Short mmCIF file of C-alpha atoms and ligand atoms in Angstrom, two decimals:
data_model
loop_
_atom_site.label_atom_id
_atom_site.label_comp_id
_atom_site.label_asym_id
_atom_site.label_seq_id
_atom_site.Cartn_x
_atom_site.Cartn_y
_atom_site.Cartn_z
CA MET A 1041 99.54 102.09 73.94
CA ALA A 1042 101.71 99.91 76.12
CA SER A 1043 102.02 96.92 78.36
CA ILE A 1044 102.37 97.41 82.12
CA ASP A 1045 104.73 94.97 83.77
CA MET A 1046 104.81 94.86 87.57
CA VAL A 1047 107.79 92.81 88.71
CA ASN A 1048 108.15 91.69 92.34
CA ILE A 1049 106.56 94.88 93.60
CA VAL A 1050 106.78 95.52 97.36
CA LYS A 1051 105.29 98.48 99.22
CA ARG A 1052 105.84 99.13 102.89
CA TYR A 1053 104.29 102.04 104.71
CA GLY A 1054 106.50 102.51 107.79
CA ASP A 1055 107.82 99.27 109.24
CA GLY A 1056 104.56 97.29 109.40
CA PHE A 1057 103.43 94.35 107.29
CA PRO A 1058 103.84 95.20 103.57
CA ALA A 1059 100.71 96.68 101.96
CA VAL A 1060 101.86 95.05 98.70
CA ASN A 1061 104.04 91.98 99.05
CA ASP A 1062 106.08 90.72 96.08
CA VAL A 1063 103.36 91.14 93.46
CA SER A 1064 104.08 90.41 89.78
CA ILE A 1065 101.39 91.13 87.18
CA ASP A 1066 101.99 91.39 83.42
CA VAL A 1067 99.30 93.53 81.78
CA GLN A 1068 99.53 92.97 78.03
CA ASP A 1069 99.20 95.75 75.46
CA GLY A 1070 95.44 96.15 74.94
CA GLU A 1071 94.45 93.95 77.85
CA PHE A 1072 91.72 94.81 80.36
CA MET A 1073 93.10 93.75 83.77
CA ILE A 1074 91.00 93.76 86.93
CA LEU A 1075 92.54 94.13 90.40
CA VAL A 1076 90.09 92.74 92.94
CA GLY A 1077 90.09 91.95 96.65
CA PRO A 1078 88.62 93.09 99.96
CA SER A 1079 89.20 96.54 101.40
CA GLY A 1080 92.79 96.98 102.55
CA CYS A 1081 94.25 94.25 100.29
CA GLY A 1082 96.52 96.75 98.52
CA LYS A 1083 94.66 97.41 95.23
CA SER A 1084 94.74 101.21 95.40
CA THR A 1085 98.35 101.20 96.53
CA LEU A 1086 99.26 99.11 93.50
CA LEU A 1087 97.33 101.42 91.16
CA ARG A 1088 98.99 104.49 92.71
CA MET A 1089 102.40 102.90 92.13
CA ILE A 1090 101.55 102.34 88.45
CA VAL A 1091 100.56 106.00 88.08
CA GLY A 1092 103.56 107.18 90.10
CA LEU A 1093 101.65 108.73 93.00
CA GLU A 1094 103.33 106.33 95.44
CA ASP A 1095 106.99 105.24 95.64
CA ILE A 1096 107.83 101.57 95.20
CA THR A 1097 109.75 100.06 98.15
CA SER A 1098 111.30 97.41 95.90
CA GLY A 1099 110.68 95.77 92.54
CA ASP A 1100 110.31 97.17 89.03
CA MET A 1101 107.49 98.95 87.22
CA VAL A 1102 107.90 98.73 83.45
CA ILE A 1103 105.56 100.56 81.06
CA GLY A 1104 106.13 99.58 77.43
CA ASP A 1105 109.89 99.21 77.35
CA ARG A 1106 110.58 101.91 79.95
CA LEU A 1107 111.52 101.35 83.57
CA VAL A 1108 109.41 104.03 85.29
CA ASN A 1109 110.33 103.47 88.97
CA ASP A 1110 111.75 106.99 89.24
CA LEU A 1111 109.54 108.78 86.70
CA ALA A 1112 107.12 111.49 87.85
CA PRO A 1113 103.41 110.84 87.13
CA ARG A 1114 103.32 113.45 84.31
CA ASP A 1115 106.14 111.60 82.50
CA ARG A 1116 104.35 108.21 82.49
CA ASN A 1117 101.66 109.09 79.94
CA LEU A 1118 98.87 107.25 81.76
CA ALA A 1119 95.31 108.44 82.23
CA MET A 1120 93.57 107.98 85.55
CA VAL A 1121 89.78 108.06 85.16
CA PHE A 1122 88.34 109.19 88.48
CA GLN A 1123 85.15 108.14 90.21
CA ASN A 1124 83.66 111.63 89.97
CA TYR A 1125 85.11 112.03 86.43
CA ALA A 1126 86.79 115.32 87.54
CA LEU A 1127 85.06 117.32 84.79
CA TYR A 1128 84.97 121.12 84.82
CA PRO A 1129 81.31 122.13 85.27
CA HIS A 1130 81.71 125.58 83.69
CA LEU A 1131 83.38 124.24 80.52
CA SER A 1132 81.59 122.68 77.55
CA VAL A 1133 82.08 119.01 76.70
CA TYR A 1134 84.34 120.20 73.87
CA GLU A 1135 86.58 122.19 76.21
CA ASN A 1136 86.58 119.44 78.83
CA ILE A 1137 87.92 117.00 76.26
CA ALA A 1138 90.31 119.62 74.85
CA PHE A 1139 91.70 120.49 78.27
CA PRO A 1140 94.99 118.53 78.17
CA LEU A 1141 95.68 119.85 74.65
CA ARG A 1142 95.06 123.46 75.79
CA LEU A 1143 97.48 122.88 78.69
CA ALA A 1144 100.07 121.67 76.19
CA LYS A 1145 99.37 124.80 74.07
CA ALA A 1146 98.41 122.74 71.02
CA PRO A 1147 97.34 124.79 67.96
CA ASP A 1148 93.58 125.24 67.51
CA ALA A 1149 93.46 123.15 64.34
CA GLU A 1150 95.08 120.19 66.09
CA VAL A 1151 92.79 120.58 69.12
CA ASP A 1152 89.75 120.63 66.87
CA GLU A 1153 90.81 117.59 64.90
CA LYS A 1154 91.59 115.51 67.99
CA VAL A 1155 88.52 116.55 69.98
CA ARG A 1156 86.20 115.78 67.06
CA ALA A 1157 87.85 112.42 66.41
CA ALA A 1158 87.51 111.45 70.08
CA ALA A 1159 83.90 112.68 70.18
CA LYS A 1160 83.14 110.54 67.14
CA THR A 1161 84.62 107.40 68.73
CA LEU A 1162 82.71 108.08 71.92
CA GLU A 1163 79.45 109.09 70.23
CA LEU A 1164 79.52 112.51 71.83
CA GLU A 1165 79.42 114.56 68.63
CA GLU A 1166 75.96 115.93 69.36
CA HIS A 1167 76.83 116.97 72.89
CA LEU A 1168 79.99 119.00 72.37
CA GLU A 1169 78.43 122.34 73.30
CA ARG A 1170 76.68 121.07 76.43
CA LYS A 1171 77.92 121.40 80.01
CA PRO A 1172 78.71 118.27 82.06
CA GLY A 1173 75.90 119.06 84.52
CA ASN A 1174 73.32 118.30 81.80
CA LEU A 1175 74.75 114.94 80.85
CA SER A 1176 73.92 111.42 81.97
CA GLY A 1177 76.42 109.46 84.05
CA GLY A 1178 77.39 107.41 81.02
CA GLN A 1179 77.97 110.51 78.91
CA ARG A 1180 80.13 112.04 81.64
CA GLN A 1181 82.17 108.88 81.82
CA ARG A 1182 82.72 109.15 78.07
CA VAL A 1183 83.82 112.78 78.34
CA ALA A 1184 86.38 111.73 80.97
CA MET A 1185 87.60 109.01 78.62
CA GLY A 1186 87.69 111.52 75.75
CA ARG A 1187 90.12 113.63 77.72
CA ALA A 1188 92.33 110.58 78.12
CA ILE A 1189 92.05 109.72 74.41
CA VAL A 1190 93.16 113.14 73.11
CA ARG A 1191 96.24 112.89 75.34
CA GLU A 1192 97.03 109.63 73.56
CA ALA A 1193 97.64 108.02 76.92
CA ASP A 1194 99.24 104.59 76.93
CA ALA A 1195 96.73 103.17 79.39
CA PHE A 1196 93.54 103.88 81.33
CA LEU A 1197 93.51 103.35 85.09
CA PHE A 1198 90.22 103.16 86.99
CA ASP A 1199 89.93 103.20 90.79
CA GLU A 1200 86.46 101.89 91.75
CA PRO A 1201 84.77 104.21 89.24
CA LEU A 1202 81.26 102.88 89.86
CA SER A 1203 81.19 102.42 93.62
CA ASN A 1204 79.02 105.49 94.32
CA LEU A 1205 76.33 104.63 91.77
CA ASP A 1206 73.06 102.78 92.27
CA ALA A 1207 72.80 99.21 91.01
CA LYS A 1208 70.98 100.03 87.76
CA LEU A 1209 73.34 102.77 86.66
CA ARG A 1210 76.30 100.64 87.73
CA GLY A 1211 75.13 97.88 85.39
CA GLN A 1212 74.78 100.32 82.48
CA MET A 1213 78.16 101.87 83.11
CA ARG A 1214 79.78 98.46 83.33
CA THR A 1215 78.49 97.62 79.88
CA GLU A 1216 79.61 101.00 78.59
CA ILE A 1217 83.15 100.72 79.93
CA ALA A 1218 83.58 97.19 78.58
CA ARG A 1219 82.32 98.27 75.15
CA LEU A 1220 84.57 101.33 74.99
CA GLN A 1221 87.64 99.46 76.17
CA LYS A 1222 87.06 96.89 73.46
CA ARG A 1223 86.51 99.54 70.80
CA LEU A 1224 89.56 101.57 71.82
CA GLY A 1225 91.74 98.53 72.50
CA ILE A 1226 93.55 100.51 75.18
CA THR A 1227 95.47 98.84 78.00
CA THR A 1228 93.30 99.15 81.10
CA VAL A 1229 93.77 98.44 84.80
CA TYR A 1230 90.56 98.55 86.81
CA VAL A 1231 90.38 98.35 90.59
CA THR A 1232 87.22 97.06 92.27
CA HIS A 1233 86.03 95.16 95.33
CA ASP A 1234 82.92 94.08 93.43
CA GLN A 1235 82.92 90.40 92.40
CA THR A 1236 80.44 90.95 89.56
CA GLU A 1237 82.59 93.64 88.00
CA ALA A 1238 85.65 91.46 88.44
CA MET A 1239 84.04 88.48 86.71
CA THR A 1240 82.38 90.34 83.83
CA LEU A 1241 84.58 93.24 82.78
CA GLY A 1242 88.10 92.15 82.12
CA HIS A 1243 90.26 89.76 80.16
CA ARG A 1244 92.04 88.68 83.32
CA VAL A 1245 91.55 89.11 87.05
CA ALA A 1246 94.29 89.58 89.65
CA VAL A 1247 93.00 88.57 93.08
CA LEU A 1248 94.80 90.20 96.02
CA LYS A 1249 94.59 89.31 99.68
CA ARG A 1250 96.52 91.16 102.39
CA GLY A 1251 99.00 92.47 99.84
CA VAL A 1252 99.67 89.08 98.25
CA LEU A 1253 98.65 88.02 94.73
CA GLN A 1254 96.44 84.94 95.22
CA GLN A 1255 95.41 84.30 91.62
CA LEU A 1256 95.97 85.71 88.14
CA ALA A 1257 93.53 84.12 85.70
CA THR A 1258 90.74 84.70 83.20
CA PRO A 1259 87.19 84.88 84.63
CA ARG A 1260 86.51 81.51 82.98
CA GLU A 1261 89.46 79.91 84.73
CA LEU A 1262 88.28 81.38 88.04
CA TYR A 1263 84.73 80.02 87.52
CA GLU A 1264 85.98 76.57 86.66
CA GLN A 1265 88.21 76.25 89.69
CA PRO A 1266 87.02 73.81 92.35
P1 LIG B 2586 89.20 90.84 70.20
O1 LIG B 2586 89.20 92.31 69.91
O2 LIG B 2586 89.85 90.00 69.15
O3 LIG B 2586 87.89 90.29 70.68
P2 LIG B 2586 89.99 90.97 72.93
O4 LIG B 2586 89.20 92.22 73.11
O5 LIG B 2586 89.55 89.73 73.60
O6 LIG B 2586 90.22 90.68 71.40
O7 LIG B 2586 91.50 91.27 73.37
C1 LIG B 2586 92.20 92.43 72.98
C2 LIG B 2586 93.65 92.27 73.43
O8 LIG B 2586 93.70 92.08 74.85
C3 LIG B 2586 94.36 91.05 72.86
O9 LIG B 2586 95.01 91.37 71.66
C4 LIG B 2586 95.34 90.68 73.92
O10 LIG B 2586 96.55 91.41 73.79
C5 LIG B 2586 94.68 91.13 75.19
N1 LIG B 2586 94.09 89.97 75.88
C6 LIG B 2586 92.84 89.48 75.76
N2 LIG B 2586 92.64 88.43 76.57
C7 LIG B 2586 93.78 88.26 77.23
C8 LIG B 2586 94.21 87.33 78.22
N3 LIG B 2586 93.43 86.37 78.69
N4 LIG B 2586 95.47 87.43 78.65
C9 LIG B 2586 96.28 88.39 78.19
N5 LIG B 2586 95.93 89.31 77.27
C10 LIG B 2586 94.71 89.25 76.79
P1 LIG B 2587 92.62 98.71 99.05
O1 LIG B 2587 92.72 99.67 97.94
O2 LIG B 2587 92.65 97.29 98.63
O3 LIG B 2587 91.49 98.99 99.99
P2 LIG B 2587 94.98 100.05 100.05
O4 LIG B 2587 95.98 99.94 99.00
O5 LIG B 2587 94.25 101.34 100.19
O6 LIG B 2587 93.96 98.85 99.95
O7 LIG B 2587 95.66 99.73 101.46
C1 LIG B 2587 96.49 98.60 101.67
C2 LIG B 2587 97.05 98.67 103.08
O8 LIG B 2587 97.96 99.77 103.17
C3 LIG B 2587 96.01 98.89 104.16
O9 LIG B 2587 96.40 98.15 105.29
C4 LIG B 2587 96.07 100.37 104.41
O10 LIG B 2587 95.71 100.65 105.74
C5 LIG B 2587 97.55 100.67 104.18
N1 LIG B 2587 97.76 102.04 103.66
C6 LIG B 2587 97.25 102.55 102.53
N2 LIG B 2587 97.66 103.82 102.33
C7 LIG B 2587 98.46 104.11 103.40
C8 LIG B 2587 99.21 105.27 103.79
N3 LIG B 2587 99.23 106.38 103.04
N4 LIG B 2587 99.94 105.20 104.92
C9 LIG B 2587 99.94 104.08 105.67
N5 LIG B 2587 99.26 102.96 105.36
C10 LIG B 2587 98.53 102.97 104.25
#
């Protein structure tokens, strides 16, 4: 696990107004940080720069004690959890979770140990032989997180993971994500435009507007502001 320190991050696409303008956010080891703001405020750009899918125009991105500005995404050891979970429909839950270990050619005994440990944490032990198509949304979310856990990623990154769900399921998933993050204690950055998610999920909330960091505070501090 690791902290994620964004220091004076600037991103310009072309020569227009910066999409991200001198943003500094210190995500502590184990912290659940929310990035919130209206569409176009620069949240996704910031998340993509953490993962390494987008170059930084200026500033520093530090993960743990490593400056990662020039590191490829695969060398950053972060796990992006996608909105559609990106599960393989033809593979069992077991093989979906095992996937990164298979790619790394891990021995079967190690794969088995790690997959079963993750399944235990995520309460998926009884579903290991099932296919993702037969699972609930919450179970699929947990399989996606299981894949991140076996990789021993330093942090989870979520980009609006619940935006396509109906209100009821969204509420359930919110609870589930908060519970799992707390149980796993893994550094998490979560992008949303939803005020309720912003105020209920995280330890702290970073509010962005037109590329500028407006506020960085706990939900309580945000509530209590005049
Ligand atoms: P606990 O498991 O004791 O209830 P939390 O889940 O609240 O603790 O926090 C887990 C970790 O997240 C803390 O150890 C801390 O590093 C980080 N954290 C929690 N709240 C904040 C905050 N407001 N600012 C920065 N880091 C925080
Ligand atoms: P958000 O995630 O908050 O909706 P984005 O990070 O997607 O915001 O976008 C921030 C700004 O950067 C917007 O003005 C958007 O139009 C612009 N932008 C995003 N991606 C690109 C791109 N690949 N090329 C040019 N402009 C982009």
